[in-house]
Coordinates of C-alpha atoms in Angstrom, one line a residue:
Chain A
X86 CA 28.5 -1.8 -18.2
X87 CA 26.1 -2.5 -15.4
X88 CA 25.6 -0.3 -12.3
X89 CA 26.8 -2.0 -9.1
X90 CA 24.4 -1.7 -6.1
X91 CA 25.9 -2.4 -2.7
X92 CA 23.4 -3.0 0.2
X93 CA 24.5 -2.0 3.7
X94 CA 21.2 -1.9 5.5
X95 CA 19.7 1.2 7.1
X96 CA 16.0 2.1 7.5
X97 CA 15.6 1.3 3.8
X98 CA 15.6 -2.5 4.5
X99 CA 14.2 -2.7 8.0
X100 CA 11.2 -4.9 8.7
X101 CA 8.7 -5.2 11.6
X102 CA 9.0 -8.3 13.7
X103 CA 5.4 -9.0 14.6
X104 CA 6.3 -11.4 17.5
X105 CA 8.3 -8.8 19.6
X106 CA 7.4 -5.5 18.0
X107 CA 11.0 -4.7 17.1
X108 CA 12.5 -3.6 13.8
X109 CA 15.0 -6.0 12.2
X110 CA 16.8 -7.0 9.0
X111 CA 15.9 -10.0 6.9
X112 CA 16.8 -9.6 3.2
X113 CA 17.1 -6.5 1.0
X114 CA 14.0 -5.3 -0.8
X115 CA 16.2 -4.0 -3.7
X116 CA 15.0 -6.6 -6.2
X117 CA 11.4 -5.9 -5.4
X118 CA 11.8 -2.2 -5.8
X119 CA 13.7 -2.5 -9.1
X120 CA 10.9 -4.7 -10.4
X121 CA 8.2 -2.3 -9.2
X122 CA 10.0 0.5 -11.0
X123 CA 10.2 -1.7 -14.1
X124 CA 13.9 -1.0 -14.1
X125 CA 15.8 -2.0 -17.3
X126 CA 19.2 -0.5 -16.5
X127 CA 21.5 -3.4 -16.0
X128 CA 22.5 -3.7 -12.3
X129 CA 24.5 -6.1 -10.1
X130 CA 23.3 -6.3 -6.5
X131 CA 25.6 -7.3 -3.7
X132 CA 24.7 -7.2 0.0
X133 CA 27.8 -6.2 2.0
X134 CA 26.1 -6.0 5.4
X135 CA 22.7 -5.4 7.0
X136 CA 23.2 -3.0 9.8
X137 CA 21.8 0.2 11.3
X138 CA 24.2 3.0 10.2
X139 CA 24.6 4.2 13.8
X140 CA 26.3 0.9 14.5
X141 CA 28.7 1.1 11.5
X142 CA 32.3 0.9 12.5
X143 CA 35.6 2.0 10.8
X144 CA 36.1 -1.6 9.9
X145 CA 32.7 -1.7 8.2
X146 CA 33.6 1.4 6.2
X147 CA 37.0 -0.1 5.2
X148 CA 35.1 -3.1 3.9
X149 CA 32.8 -0.8 1.8
X150 CA 35.8 1.1 0.4
X151 CA 37.5 -2.2 -0.5
X152 CA 34.4 -3.5 -2.2
X153 CA 34.0 -0.3 -4.2
X154 CA 37.6 -0.4 -5.3
X155 CA 37.4 -4.1 -6.2
X156 CA 34.2 -3.7 -8.3
X157 CA 34.7 -3.7 -12.0
X158 CA 31.9 -1.1 -12.4
X159 CA 32.7 2.6 -12.1
X160 CA 29.1 3.5 -11.3
X161 CA 28.1 2.4 -7.8
X162 CA 25.0 3.0 -5.7
X163 CA 25.2 2.3 -1.9
X164 CA 22.1 1.9 0.2
X165 CA 22.9 3.2 3.7
X166 CA 21.3 4.3 6.9
X167 CA 20.7 8.1 6.8
X168 CA 22.3 8.9 10.2
X169 CA 25.9 8.4 9.1
X170 CA 25.6 8.5 5.3
X171 CA 27.6 11.7 5.2
X172 CA 30.4 10.1 7.3
X173 CA 30.7 7.1 5.0
X174 CA 30.7 9.5 2.0
X175 CA 33.8 11.2 3.5
X176 CA 35.7 8.0 4.0
X177 CA 34.9 6.9 0.4
X178 CA 36.0 10.3 -0.9
X179 CA 39.4 10.0 0.8
X180 CA 40.0 6.6 -0.8
X181 CA 38.4 6.6 -4.2
X182 CA 38.6 9.1 -7.0
X183 CA 37.9 7.3 -10.2
X184 CA 34.3 6.2 -9.8
X185 CA 30.8 7.8 -9.4
X186 CA 29.4 6.6 -6.1
X187 CA 25.9 7.6 -5.0
X188 CA 24.7 6.9 -1.4
X189 CA 21.0 6.8 -0.8
X190 CA 18.5 5.4 1.7
X191 CA 15.1 6.0 3.2
X192 CA 13.5 7.8 6.1
X193 CA 10.7 5.1 6.3
X194 CA 11.2 1.4 5.7
X195 CA 10.2 0.2 2.3
X196 CA 7.9 -2.3 3.8
X197 CA 5.9 0.3 5.6
X198 CA 3.8 1.5 2.7
X199 CA 4.6 5.2 2.9
X200 CA 8.3 5.0 2.2
X201 CA 10.5 7.4 0.3
X202 CA 12.7 4.5 -0.7
X203 CA 11.4 4.0 -4.2
X204 CA 11.7 7.7 -5.0
X205 CA 15.2 7.8 -3.7
X206 CA 16.3 4.8 -5.6
X207 CA 14.9 6.2 -8.8
X208 CA 16.9 9.4 -8.3
X209 CA 20.0 7.6 -7.2
X210 CA 19.9 5.4 -10.4
X211 CA 19.6 8.5 -12.5
X212 CA 22.3 10.5 -10.7
X213 CA 24.8 7.7 -10.9
X214 CA 24.3 7.5 -14.7
X215 CA 24.8 11.3 -15.2
X216 CA 27.2 12.7 -12.6
X217 CA 30.9 12.8 -13.2
X218 CA 33.3 10.8 -11.0
X219 CA 32.9 11.7 -7.3
X220 CA 31.1 10.7 -4.1
X221 CA 27.5 11.9 -3.7
X222 CA 24.5 11.6 -1.4
X223 CA 21.1 11.4 -3.2
X224 CA 18.2 12.2 -0.9
X225 CA 15.1 14.5 -1.0
X226 CA 15.2 14.7 -4.8
X227 CA 18.6 16.3 -4.8
X228 CA 22.3 15.3 -4.9
X229 CA 25.0 16.6 -2.6
X230 CA 28.7 16.5 -2.9
X231 CA 30.3 14.4 -0.2
X232 CA 32.0 17.5 1.4
X233 CA 28.9 19.6 1.5
X234 CA 26.1 17.6 3.1
X235 CA 24.7 16.8 6.5
X236 CA 21.4 15.3 7.8
X237 CA 19.5 17.8 9.8
X238 CA 18.5 15.9 12.9
X239 CA 15.5 18.1 13.6
X240 CA 13.9 17.9 10.2
X241 CA 15.2 14.6 9.0
X242 CA 16.1 16.3 5.7
X243 CA 19.5 16.5 4.0
X244 CA 21.0 20.0 3.5
X245 CA 24.2 21.7 2.4
X246 CA 26.7 22.7 5.1
X247 CA 26.5 26.4 4.1
Chain B
X279 CA 15.7 28.3 -10.1
X280 CA 12.8 25.9 -9.6
X281 CA 12.0 22.9 -11.8
X282 CA 8.7 23.3 -13.7
X283 CA 6.5 20.2 -13.7
X284 CA 3.7 20.1 -16.3
X285 CA 0.9 17.6 -15.8
X286 CA -0.8 16.2 -18.9
X287 CA -2.5 13.1 -17.5
X288 CA -1.8 9.6 -18.6
X289 CA -1.9 6.4 -16.6
X290 CA 0.1 8.2 -13.9
X291 CA -2.9 10.1 -12.7
X292 CA -5.8 7.7 -13.4
X293 CA -8.2 6.7 -10.7
X294 CA -10.7 3.9 -10.3
X295 CA -14.4 5.0 -10.2
X296 CA -16.0 2.6 -7.8
X297 CA -19.5 3.5 -9.0
X298 CA -19.0 2.4 -12.6
X299 CA -15.7 0.5 -12.6
X300 CA -14.1 2.8 -15.1
X301 CA -10.8 4.7 -14.9
X302 CA -11.0 8.5 -14.8
X303 CA -9.0 11.6 -14.0
X304 CA -9.7 13.8 -10.9
X305 CA -6.6 15.7 -9.8
X306 CA -2.9 15.1 -10.1
X307 CA -1.2 13.1 -7.4
X308 CA 2.1 14.9 -8.0
X309 CA 1.9 16.8 -4.7
X310 CA 1.4 13.6 -2.7
X311 CA 4.3 11.9 -4.5
X312 CA 6.7 14.7 -3.9
X313 CA 5.7 14.7 -0.2
X314 CA 6.1 10.9 0.0
X315 CA 9.6 11.3 -1.6
X316 CA 10.4 14.1 0.9
X317 CA 11.4 16.1 -2.1
X318 CA 13.2 19.4 -1.2
X319 CA 14.1 20.4 -4.8
X320 CA 12.0 23.6 -5.5
X321 CA 9.3 22.8 -8.0
X322 CA 6.4 24.6 -9.6
X323 CA 3.5 22.4 -10.7
X324 CA 1.0 23.3 -13.4
X325 CA -1.7 21.1 -14.8
X326 CA -2.0 21.7 -18.6
X327 CA -4.6 18.9 -19.3
X328 CA -5.8 15.6 -17.9
X329 CA -6.1 13.2 -20.8
X330 CA -5.2 9.8 -22.0
X331 CA -2.2 10.2 -24.3
X332 CA -4.0 8.2 -27.1
X333 CA -6.4 11.1 -27.3
X334 CA -3.8 13.8 -27.4
X335 CA -4.2 16.0 -30.5
X336 CA -1.8 18.2 -32.5
X337 CA -3.5 21.2 -30.8
X338 CA -2.8 19.7 -27.4
X339 CA 0.9 19.3 -28.3
X340 CA 1.0 22.9 -29.6
X341 CA -0.3 24.0 -26.2
X342 CA 2.4 22.0 -24.4
X343 CA 5.2 23.5 -26.6
X344 CA 3.8 26.9 -26.0
X345 CA 3.8 26.4 -22.2
X346 CA 7.3 25.0 -22.2
X347 CA 8.5 28.1 -24.2
X348 CA 6.6 30.5 -21.9
X349 CA 8.0 28.9 -18.7
X350 CA 10.7 31.0 -17.0
X351 CA 12.4 27.7 -16.0
X352 CA 14.8 25.9 -18.3
X353 CA 14.4 22.5 -16.5
X354 CA 11.0 21.0 -17.2
X355 CA 9.4 17.6 -16.3
X356 CA 6.2 16.6 -18.2
X357 CA 4.1 13.7 -16.9
X358 CA 2.5 12.1 -20.0
X359 CA 0.7 8.9 -21.0
X360 CA 3.2 6.3 -22.2
X361 CA 1.6 5.4 -25.5
X362 CA 2.5 8.7 -27.3
X363 CA 5.3 10.0 -25.1
X364 CA 7.8 9.6 -27.8
X365 CA 5.6 11.4 -30.3
X366 CA 5.3 14.5 -28.0
X367 CA 9.0 14.4 -27.4
X368 CA 9.5 14.7 -31.2
X369 CA 7.2 17.7 -31.4
X370 CA 9.0 19.4 -28.5
X371 CA 12.4 18.7 -30.1
X372 CA 11.4 20.5 -33.3
X373 CA 10.3 23.6 -31.4
X374 CA 12.6 24.0 -28.4
X375 CA 16.3 23.8 -28.1
X376 CA 17.3 25.8 -25.1
X377 CA 15.8 23.8 -22.3
X378 CA 16.2 20.4 -20.6
X379 CA 12.8 18.7 -20.9
X380 CA 12.2 15.2 -19.4
X381 CA 8.9 13.3 -20.2
X382 CA 7.9 10.6 -17.8
X383 CA 4.8 8.6 -16.7
X384 CA 3.7 5.3 -15.3
X385 CA 2.6 1.9 -16.5
X386 CA 0.3 1.5 -13.4
X387 CA -1.7 4.3 -11.8
X388 CA -0.2 5.8 -8.7
X389 CA -3.3 5.1 -6.8
X390 CA -3.1 1.4 -7.5
X391 CA -0.4 0.5 -4.9
X392 CA 2.0 -1.2 -7.2
X393 CA 2.8 1.8 -9.4
X394 CA 6.2 2.6 -11.0
X395 CA 5.2 6.3 -10.8
X396 CA 7.2 7.2 -7.7
X397 CA 10.3 5.6 -9.1
X398 CA 10.0 7.3 -12.5
X399 CA 9.4 10.6 -10.8
X400 CA 12.5 10.2 -8.7
X401 CA 14.6 9.5 -11.8
X402 CA 13.0 12.3 -13.9
X403 CA 13.8 14.8 -11.2
X404 CA 17.4 13.6 -11.1
X405 CA 17.8 13.5 -14.9
X406 CA 16.3 17.0 -15.4
X407 CA 18.9 18.4 -13.0
X408 CA 21.9 16.7 -14.6
X409 CA 21.3 16.4 -18.4
X410 CA 22.3 19.1 -20.9
X411 CA 19.6 20.9 -22.9
X412 CA 17.5 18.6 -25.0
X413 CA 14.3 16.5 -25.0
X414 CA 14.4 13.2 -23.1
X415 CA 12.1 10.4 -22.0
X416 CA 12.8 8.9 -18.6
X417 CA 11.3 5.5 -18.0
X418 CA 12.6 2.1 -16.7
X419 CA 15.4 3.7 -14.8
X420 CA 16.9 5.1 -18.0
X421 CA 16.8 8.2 -20.1
X422 CA 16.4 8.2 -23.9
X423 CA 17.1 11.0 -26.4
X424 CA 13.9 12.1 -28.2
X425 CA 15.1 10.8 -31.5
X426 CA 16.0 7.3 -30.3
X427 CA 13.1 6.0 -28.2
X428 CA 9.9 4.0 -28.6
X429 CA 7.6 2.1 -26.4
X430 CA 7.6 -1.6 -27.1
X431 CA 3.9 -2.4 -27.3
X432 CA 4.5 -6.1 -26.5
X433 CA 6.6 -5.7 -23.4
X434 CA 5.4 -2.2 -22.2
X435 CA 9.1 -1.2 -21.8
X436 CA 10.9 1.7 -23.5
X437 CA 13.8 0.9 -25.8
X438 CA 16.2 2.5 -28.3
X439 CA 15.2 2.4 -31.9
X440 CA 18.4 0.6 -32.9
Chain C
X139 CA -28.4 1.7 18.5
X140 CA -24.8 2.5 17.5
X141 CA -21.8 0.3 18.3
X142 CA -19.3 1.9 20.7
X143 CA -15.6 1.6 19.8
X144 CA -13.1 2.2 22.5
X145 CA -9.5 2.8 21.5
X146 CA -6.7 1.8 23.9
X147 CA -3.7 1.7 21.6
X148 CA -1.6 -1.4 20.9
X149 CA 0.2 -2.3 17.7
X150 CA -3.0 -1.5 15.8
X151 CA -2.3 2.3 16.1
X152 CA 1.5 2.5 16.3
X153 CA 3.4 4.6 13.9
X154 CA 7.0 4.9 12.8
X155 CA 8.9 8.0 13.9
X156 CA 11.2 8.8 11.0
X157 CA 13.4 11.1 13.1
X158 CA 14.4 8.5 15.7
X159 CA 13.3 5.2 14.2
X160 CA 11.1 4.4 17.1
X161 CA 7.4 3.3 17.2
X162 CA 5.0 5.7 18.8
X163 CA 1.3 6.7 19.1
X164 CA -0.2 9.8 17.5
X165 CA -3.9 9.4 16.8
X166 CA -6.1 6.4 16.2
X167 CA -6.5 5.2 12.6
X168 CA -10.0 3.9 13.3
X169 CA -11.8 6.6 11.3
X170 CA -9.6 5.9 8.2
X171 CA -10.2 2.2 8.4
X172 CA -13.9 2.5 8.7
X173 CA -13.9 4.8 5.7
X174 CA -11.7 2.4 3.8
X175 CA -14.2 -0.4 4.6
X176 CA -17.0 1.8 3.5
X177 CA -18.6 1.0 6.9
X178 CA -22.2 2.1 7.3
X179 CA -22.9 0.5 10.7
X180 CA -23.4 3.5 13.1
X181 CA -20.4 3.7 15.5
X182 CA -19.3 6.1 18.2
X183 CA -15.5 6.2 18.7
X184 CA -13.8 7.1 21.9
X185 CA -10.1 7.0 22.7
X186 CA -9.6 5.9 26.3
X187 CA -5.8 5.7 26.2
X188 CA -3.0 5.1 23.7
X189 CA -0.6 2.6 25.2
X190 CA 1.3 -0.6 24.6
X191 CA -0.7 -3.3 26.3
X192 CA 2.4 -4.6 28.1
X193 CA 2.3 -1.3 30.0
X194 CA -1.4 -1.5 30.9
X195 CA -1.9 -1.3 34.6
X196 CA -4.8 -2.5 36.9
X197 CA -5.8 1.2 37.1
X198 CA -6.1 1.3 33.3
X199 CA -8.2 -1.8 33.2
X200 CA -10.5 -0.3 35.9
X201 CA -10.9 2.7 33.6
X202 CA -11.9 0.5 30.7
X203 CA -14.4 -1.4 32.8
X204 CA -15.9 1.8 34.1
X205 CA -16.2 3.2 30.5
X206 CA -17.8 0.0 29.2
X207 CA -20.3 0.1 32.1
X208 CA -21.0 3.8 31.6
X209 CA -21.6 3.5 27.8
X210 CA -25.2 3.6 26.7
X211 CA -24.5 1.0 24.0
X212 CA -24.5 -2.8 24.8
X213 CA -22.3 -3.6 21.8
X214 CA -18.7 -2.6 22.3
X215 CA -15.5 -3.1 20.4
X216 CA -12.2 -2.5 22.2
X217 CA -8.9 -2.1 20.2
X218 CA -6.1 -3.5 22.4
X219 CA -2.5 -4.6 22.2
X220 CA -2.4 -8.3 21.6
X221 CA 0.0 -9.2 24.4
X222 CA -2.4 -8.7 27.3
X223 CA -5.7 -8.8 25.4
X224 CA -6.8 -12.0 27.2
X225 CA -6.0 -10.5 30.6
X226 CA -8.2 -7.5 30.0
X227 CA -10.9 -9.8 28.7
X228 CA -10.8 -11.6 32.1
X229 CA -11.2 -8.4 34.0
X230 CA -14.1 -7.3 31.9
X231 CA -15.8 -10.7 32.4
X232 CA -15.6 -10.3 36.1
X233 CA -17.3 -7.0 36.1
X234 CA -19.7 -6.9 33.1
X235 CA -22.4 -9.4 32.1
X236 CA -25.0 -7.5 30.2
X237 CA -23.1 -6.4 27.1
X238 CA -21.4 -7.9 24.1
X239 CA -17.8 -6.8 24.2
X240 CA -15.3 -7.8 21.5
X241 CA -11.5 -7.1 21.9
X242 CA -9.4 -7.0 18.8
X243 CA -6.1 -5.6 17.6
X244 CA -3.4 -6.2 15.1
X245 CA 0.0 -7.9 14.7
X246 CA 1.3 -5.3 12.3
X247 CA 0.6 -1.6 12.6
X248 CA -2.1 -0.4 10.3
X249 CA 0.2 2.2 8.8
X250 CA 2.7 -0.4 7.7
X251 CA 0.9 -1.6 4.6
X252 CA 0.7 -5.3 5.4
X253 CA -1.4 -5.1 8.5
X254 CA -4.1 -7.5 9.6
X255 CA -5.9 -4.6 11.3
X256 CA -8.6 -4.0 8.6
X257 CA -9.4 -7.7 8.5
X258 CA -9.7 -7.9 12.3
X259 CA -11.8 -4.8 12.5
X260 CA -14.2 -6.2 9.9
X261 CA -14.6 -9.4 11.8
X262 CA -14.9 -7.7 15.2
X263 CA -17.7 -5.5 13.8
X264 CA -19.6 -8.5 12.6
X265 CA -19.0 -10.6 15.8
X266 CA -20.2 -7.8 18.0
X267 CA -23.5 -7.6 16.0
X268 CA -24.2 -11.3 16.2
X269 CA -22.8 -12.8 19.4
X270 CA -24.9 -12.9 22.6
X271 CA -23.8 -11.0 25.7
X272 CA -20.3 -11.9 26.8
X273 CA -16.7 -11.0 26.5
X274 CA -14.8 -12.1 23.4
X275 CA -11.5 -11.8 21.6
X276 CA -11.7 -11.6 17.8
X277 CA -8.4 -12.4 16.1
X278 CA -7.3 -14.7 13.2
X279 CA -10.8 -14.7 11.7
X280 CA -12.2 -16.4 14.8
X281 CA -13.8 -15.4 18.1
X282 CA -12.8 -16.8 21.5
X283 CA -14.6 -16.7 24.8
X284 CA -12.8 -14.7 27.4
X285 CA -12.1 -17.8 29.5
X286 CA -10.7 -19.9 26.7
X287 CA -8.1 -17.8 24.9
X288 CA -4.4 -17.1 24.9
X289 CA -1.9 -15.6 22.5
X290 CA 0.7 -18.1 21.6
X291 CA 4.0 -16.2 22.0
X292 CA 5.8 -18.4 19.6
X293 CA 3.5 -18.2 16.6
X294 CA 1.8 -14.9 17.4
X295 CA -1.6 -16.5 16.9
X296 CA -4.5 -16.8 19.3
X297 CA -5.7 -20.2 20.3
X298 CA -8.0 -22.0 22.8
X299 CA -6.5 -23.0 26.2
X300 CA -7.5 -26.6 25.6
Chain D
X33 CA -15.9 -28.2 9.8
X34 CA -14.2 -25.8 7.4
X35 CA -15.9 -22.9 5.8
X36 CA -16.2 -23.2 2.0
X37 CA -15.2 -20.1 0.0
X38 CA -16.5 -19.9 -3.6
X39 CA -14.9 -17.4 -5.9
X40 CA -17.0 -16.0 -8.8
X41 CA -14.9 -12.9 -9.7
X42 CA -16.2 -9.3 -9.4
X43 CA -14.3 -6.1 -8.7
X44 CA -12.8 -8.0 -5.7
X45 CA -10.4 -9.9 -8.0
X46 CA -9.9 -7.5 -10.9
X47 CA -6.4 -6.4 -11.9
X48 CA -5.0 -3.7 -14.1
X49 CA -3.5 -4.8 -17.4
X50 CA -0.6 -2.4 -17.8
X51 CA -0.2 -3.2 -21.6
X52 CA -3.7 -2.1 -22.6
X53 CA -5.0 -0.2 -19.6
X54 CA -8.0 -2.5 -19.1
X55 CA -9.2 -4.4 -16.0
X56 CA -9.1 -8.1 -16.2
X57 CA -9.1 -11.3 -14.1
X58 CA -6.1 -13.5 -13.5
X59 CA -6.3 -15.5 -10.3
X60 CA -8.1 -14.9 -7.0
X61 CA -6.4 -12.9 -4.3
X62 CA -8.3 -14.8 -1.6
X63 CA -5.2 -16.7 -0.4
X64 CA -3.2 -13.6 0.0
X65 CA -5.9 -11.8 1.9
X66 CA -6.4 -14.7 4.3
X67 CA -2.7 -14.8 4.9
X68 CA -2.6 -11.0 5.4
X69 CA -5.5 -11.3 7.9
X70 CA -3.5 -14.2 9.7
X71 CA -6.7 -16.2 9.3
X72 CA -6.7 -19.5 11.3
X73 CA -10.3 -20.5 10.6
X74 CA -10.1 -23.6 8.4
X75 CA -11.3 -22.7 4.9
X76 CA -11.6 -24.5 1.5
X77 CA -11.3 -22.2 -1.5
X78 CA -12.8 -23.1 -4.9
X79 CA -12.9 -20.8 -7.9
X80 CA -16.2 -21.4 -9.8
X81 CA -15.8 -18.6 -12.4
X82 CA -14.0 -15.3 -12.8
X83 CA -16.5 -12.9 -14.3
X84 CA -18.0 -9.4 -13.9
X85 CA -21.3 -9.9 -12.2
X86 CA -23.1 -7.8 -14.9
X87 CA -22.2 -10.7 -17.2
X88 CA -23.5 -13.4 -14.9
X89 CA -26.2 -15.5 -16.6
X90 CA -28.9 -17.8 -15.3
X91 CA -26.7 -20.7 -16.2
X92 CA -23.9 -19.3 -14.1
X93 CA -26.3 -18.9 -11.1
X94 CA -27.5 -22.5 -11.6
X95 CA -23.9 -23.6 -11.3
X96 CA -23.4 -21.6 -8.1
X97 CA -26.5 -23.2 -6.6
X98 CA -25.4 -26.6 -7.6
X99 CA -22.0 -26.1 -6.1
X100 CA -23.4 -24.8 -2.8
X101 CA -25.7 -27.8 -2.6
X102 CA -22.9 -30.2 -3.4
X103 CA -20.5 -28.7 -0.8
X104 CA -20.1 -30.8 2.3
X105 CA -19.9 -27.6 4.4
X106 CA -23.0 -25.7 5.6
X107 CA -21.1 -22.4 6.0
X108 CA -20.3 -20.8 2.6
X109 CA -18.9 -17.5 1.6
X110 CA -19.3 -16.4 -2.0
X111 CA -17.2 -13.5 -3.5
X112 CA -19.3 -11.8 -6.1
X113 CA -19.5 -8.6 -8.1
X114 CA -21.6 -6.0 -6.2
X115 CA -23.9 -5.1 -9.1
X116 CA -25.9 -8.3 -9.1
X117 CA -25.1 -9.7 -5.7
X118 CA -28.6 -9.2 -4.5
X119 CA -30.0 -11.1 -7.5
X120 CA -27.8 -14.1 -6.9
X121 CA -28.8 -14.1 -3.3
X122 CA -32.5 -14.4 -4.4
X123 CA -31.7 -17.4 -6.6
X124 CA -29.8 -19.1 -3.8
X125 CA -32.7 -18.5 -1.3
X126 CA -35.2 -20.1 -3.6
X127 CA -33.0 -23.3 -3.8
X128 CA -31.2 -23.7 -0.6
X129 CA -32.5 -23.6 3.0
X130 CA -30.1 -25.6 5.1
X131 CA -27.0 -23.6 4.9
X132 CA -25.6 -20.2 6.0
X133 CA -24.4 -18.5 2.8
X134 CA -22.8 -15.1 2.9
X135 CA -22.1 -13.1 -0.3
X136 CA -19.5 -10.4 -0.2
X137 CA -17.3 -8.5 -2.6
X138 CA -15.5 -5.1 -3.0
X139 CA -16.0 -1.7 -4.4
X140 CA -12.3 -1.3 -5.2
X141 CA -10.1 -4.1 -6.5
X142 CA -7.9 -5.7 -3.8
X143 CA -4.8 -5.0 -5.9
X144 CA -5.5 -1.2 -5.9
X145 CA -4.3 -0.5 -2.4
X146 CA -7.4 1.3 -1.1
X147 CA -9.7 -1.6 -1.3
X148 CA -12.5 -2.5 1.1
X149 CA -12.1 -6.2 0.2
X150 CA -10.0 -7.2 3.3
X151 CA -12.6 -5.5 5.6
X152 CA -15.5 -7.2 3.9
X153 CA -13.8 -10.6 4.0
X154 CA -13.2 -10.2 7.7
X155 CA -16.9 -9.4 8.3
X156 CA -18.1 -12.2 6.0
X157 CA -16.0 -14.8 7.8
X158 CA -17.4 -13.7 11.1
X159 CA -21.0 -13.5 9.9
X160 CA -20.9 -17.0 8.3
X161 CA -19.8 -18.4 11.6
X162 CA -22.5 -16.7 13.7
X163 CA -25.6 -16.3 11.6
X164 CA -28.3 -19.0 11.4
X165 CA -29.1 -20.8 8.2
X166 CA -30.1 -18.4 5.5
X167 CA -28.8 -16.3 2.6
X168 CA -27.1 -13.0 3.4
X169 CA -25.1 -10.2 1.8
X170 CA -22.2 -8.8 3.9
X171 CA -21.1 -5.3 2.8
X172 CA -20.4 -2.0 4.5
X173 CA -19.8 -3.6 7.9
X174 CA -23.4 -5.0 8.0
X175 CA -25.3 -8.1 7.0
X176 CA -28.6 -8.0 5.0
X177 CA -31.1 -10.8 4.6
X178 CA -31.4 -11.8 0.9
X179 CA -35.0 -10.5 0.6
X180 CA -34.2 -7.0 2.0
X181 CA -31.1 -5.7 0.2
X182 CA -30.1 -3.7 -2.8
X183 CA -27.1 -1.8 -4.0
X184 CA -27.8 1.9 -4.2
X185 CA -26.4 2.8 -7.6
X186 CA -25.9 6.4 -6.7
X187 CA -23.9 5.9 -3.5
X188 CA -22.4 2.5 -4.2
X189 CA -23.6 1.4 -0.7
X190 CA -25.9 -1.5 0.2
X191 CA -29.1 -0.7 1.9
X192 CA -32.4 -2.2 3.1
X193 CA -35.3 -2.1 0.7
X194 CA -37.5 -0.2 3.2

């Protein structure tokens, strides 16, 4: 069965608006990245929202939980802004226990040339195929359980709580 | 314990010589890629050789087996040219059974902008952390057991034998 | 005699701060671009300021005029934010008449992969070597006289006044 | 009147064939580069051939001369392999004296990320608009008269004969 990929926005998909110098969302770059990686694992891509994760509300997270539950697939990748990735992981863990869900994202927009997005996507796709049911964050070449992860605001890296 | 990364060359590390228009090897780009991916998984990188895998000899493969056996780590990634990746996997499988070894590479050199190398590296790092002992090929977002993989020469993609 | 290159900032040199998602200035990328272009025209590079051109004050423009007058070279390139490039050109024209000065910049930061900066720099270097004394803007593959140029805010392109 | 751009191939337009690891020609990347540079100078692009300049014959050069003469435009850019760029310039100079023709190219293919092609194109476009009738080579941020230029095979840079 295919892997479901849910897009929620985050730095991963941000672009530079050359008219006003601001970052904004247009469409996801997921298809381009999978083509670049010559991916042959079957995937189904659905954009749920295109927002900065600092602006993600409880309602948005409910919607993500609902979509994960509704999905026929039990392997799910969610692209997500890094700032509240751990928070969304917690909400998912409280509501879903029969799927492998991997949240990932990027520190630099994919369009900016020096992004970590392609690397993170490669690892997320591998982790979702091999980890047992549970909610995980895949960043920095590692995976973290939902209840033992935070983003270090000073370094920008993900780490265990203890 | 750290993950050992052995470099053997292949398209992954090829560069363009602007004086004669030929492809050649200088140094591995592994460090740059891991930095780009903001990798925080501990790794130890060792260059064993820098060759096109079509020129890899039995002696070279013996050397790779020897190094894998000597390594203190039981999780090993080998970057390798795609043309004979499956062949080297077979030799490793005949000689090593207590380690997780993942071979990976790239269809386009990392230096050429549109490479799949960063994606493949991300997936190889994830697979080596999660798969049980055995010899695997990680390409196209998938992993293959050593005894069920070949590169399709027409499409350039890896596939199962049956 | 060498060409003088004055750096004043602008989109050209902006970078993405991965910790807070904002654009900022670090150092100029001029040296990297000239190396990328395999430039062999002798140049002397001086950073005068690193600011967004919307924040450029009369005092800043005085400083630029002063530096252009002080420079031993009579061929000068100024990198500049696009929003007020035409305004600075006017101030220069009122104060300098014995030099060829070409202002250029970029719509997309050089670090973002899809920048026009390298193209603009190539054209500015060529224009400064071939145009007679005067103040010019070099953008969009064209040059404009200081008294007949504006940035079209809707299209982001430079055009003649009439 | 528009600038005519004639494509003849060269490193500029080479691509990497991921199935056999060889460099080859598909289509010109001129349109992409002009878009990247946000070029607004009117141009007409015609592909005359797609060959390595080491394989360019007298017959090929006759064809280029013929096309330059036939063109309605008196400003012409020719993309060309660097190895025999100076040779083609000589042939053009013997046959054409009422046009400004600028030959340019690249040391690294445009598709390879670290190419000088965009820089060279920017300078060629500027030189062709500002230089008087004659045959020129535009490389390394400079222009050379047809009778005073050679490619230094050791450094890969263009230089005057004396």
